Coordinates of C-alpha atoms in Angstrom, one line a residue:
M1 CA 61.9 -78.4 -81.3
I2 CA 65.8 -76.8 -81.2
K3 CA 66.5 -73.6 -83.0
R4 CA 69.5 -73.7 -84.9
L5 CA 71.6 -70.2 -84.7
R6 CA 72.0 -68.0 -87.0
S7 CA 76.0 -68.0 -86.1
T8 CA 75.8 -71.5 -87.7
T9 CA 75.1 -70.6 -90.8
S10 CA 79.1 -69.4 -91.5
T11 CA 80.3 -72.3 -88.8
S12 CA 79.0 -75.5 -90.5
G13 CA 78.9 -76.9 -93.4
R14 CA 81.4 -78.1 -96.4
R15 CA 80.5 -75.1 -97.8
M16 CA 81.6 -72.5 -95.3
A17 CA 85.1 -73.4 -95.3
G18 CA 86.3 -70.4 -96.1
A19 CA 84.0 -68.6 -93.3
R20 CA 85.7 -70.6 -91.0
A21 CA 88.8 -70.0 -92.1
L22 CA 88.1 -66.3 -91.4
W23 CA 86.3 -67.3 -88.1
R24 CA 90.0 -69.1 -87.2
A25 CA 91.8 -65.8 -88.1
A26 CA 90.0 -64.0 -86.2
G27 CA 90.4 -66.0 -82.7
M28 CA 87.8 -68.6 -82.6
K29 CA 88.3 -71.7 -81.5
N30 CA 87.0 -75.2 -83.1
E31 CA 85.3 -75.9 -80.1
Q32 CA 83.6 -72.5 -80.5
M33 CA 82.4 -73.4 -83.9
G34 CA 78.4 -73.7 -84.1
K35 CA 78.5 -72.0 -80.3
P36 CA 76.6 -68.8 -79.8
V37 CA 78.8 -65.7 -81.3
I38 CA 78.0 -62.5 -79.1
A39 CA 79.0 -59.1 -80.3
I40 CA 80.4 -56.4 -77.8
V41 CA 79.8 -52.8 -78.9
N42 CA 81.9 -50.5 -76.8
S43 CA 82.7 -47.2 -77.4
F44 CA 86.2 -46.6 -75.5
T45 CA 88.1 -44.1 -77.7
Q46 CA 91.4 -42.8 -75.7
F47 CA 90.1 -39.4 -77.0
V48 CA 88.0 -39.1 -74.5
P49 CA 88.6 -39.1 -71.0
G50 CA 84.7 -40.8 -69.8
H51 CA 84.9 -43.7 -71.9
V52 CA 89.3 -44.7 -71.8
H53 CA 88.4 -47.3 -68.9
L54 CA 85.6 -48.8 -71.7
H55 CA 88.2 -50.9 -72.8
E56 CA 88.7 -52.9 -69.8
I57 CA 85.1 -53.8 -69.4
G58 CA 84.9 -54.8 -72.1
Q59 CA 87.6 -57.8 -71.6
K60 CA 86.3 -58.5 -68.7
I61 CA 83.1 -59.3 -70.9
K62 CA 84.6 -60.7 -73.5
V63 CA 86.6 -63.3 -70.9
E64 CA 83.1 -64.0 -68.9
I65 CA 81.6 -64.6 -72.3
E66 CA 84.0 -67.0 -73.1
K67 CA 83.9 -69.1 -70.4
L68 CA 80.9 -70.1 -71.3
G69 CA 82.3 -71.7 -74.3
C70 CA 80.7 -68.7 -76.7
F71 CA 82.5 -66.2 -79.3
A72 CA 83.3 -62.7 -78.3
A73 CA 83.8 -60.4 -81.0
E74 CA 84.1 -56.5 -79.9
F75 CA 83.6 -53.3 -82.2
D76 CA 83.5 -49.8 -81.3
T77 CA 81.3 -47.6 -81.7
I78 CA 81.0 -43.9 -81.5
A79 CA 81.7 -42.5 -78.6
I80 CA 80.0 -39.3 -77.5
D81 CA 81.3 -36.5 -76.0
D82 CA 80.2 -33.2 -74.3
G83 CA 83.4 -30.9 -75.2

């Protein structure tokens, strides 16, 4: 039994043309439609010195995910600081 990806809910079918337009505006390529959408949660910020390097790491991870044909979407989270 083939398990359908949840991300195909918004990337396939006639009724999801608007959602596909939003995915394309976010950078999704045609060949990524129907493939896994993988989130990269990153606490990068310029205000916490210990988190500055995380932007570069997040970008490297994104490149590796996209090499697999998937779509990588990065978003931020709280950056904890001891100061």
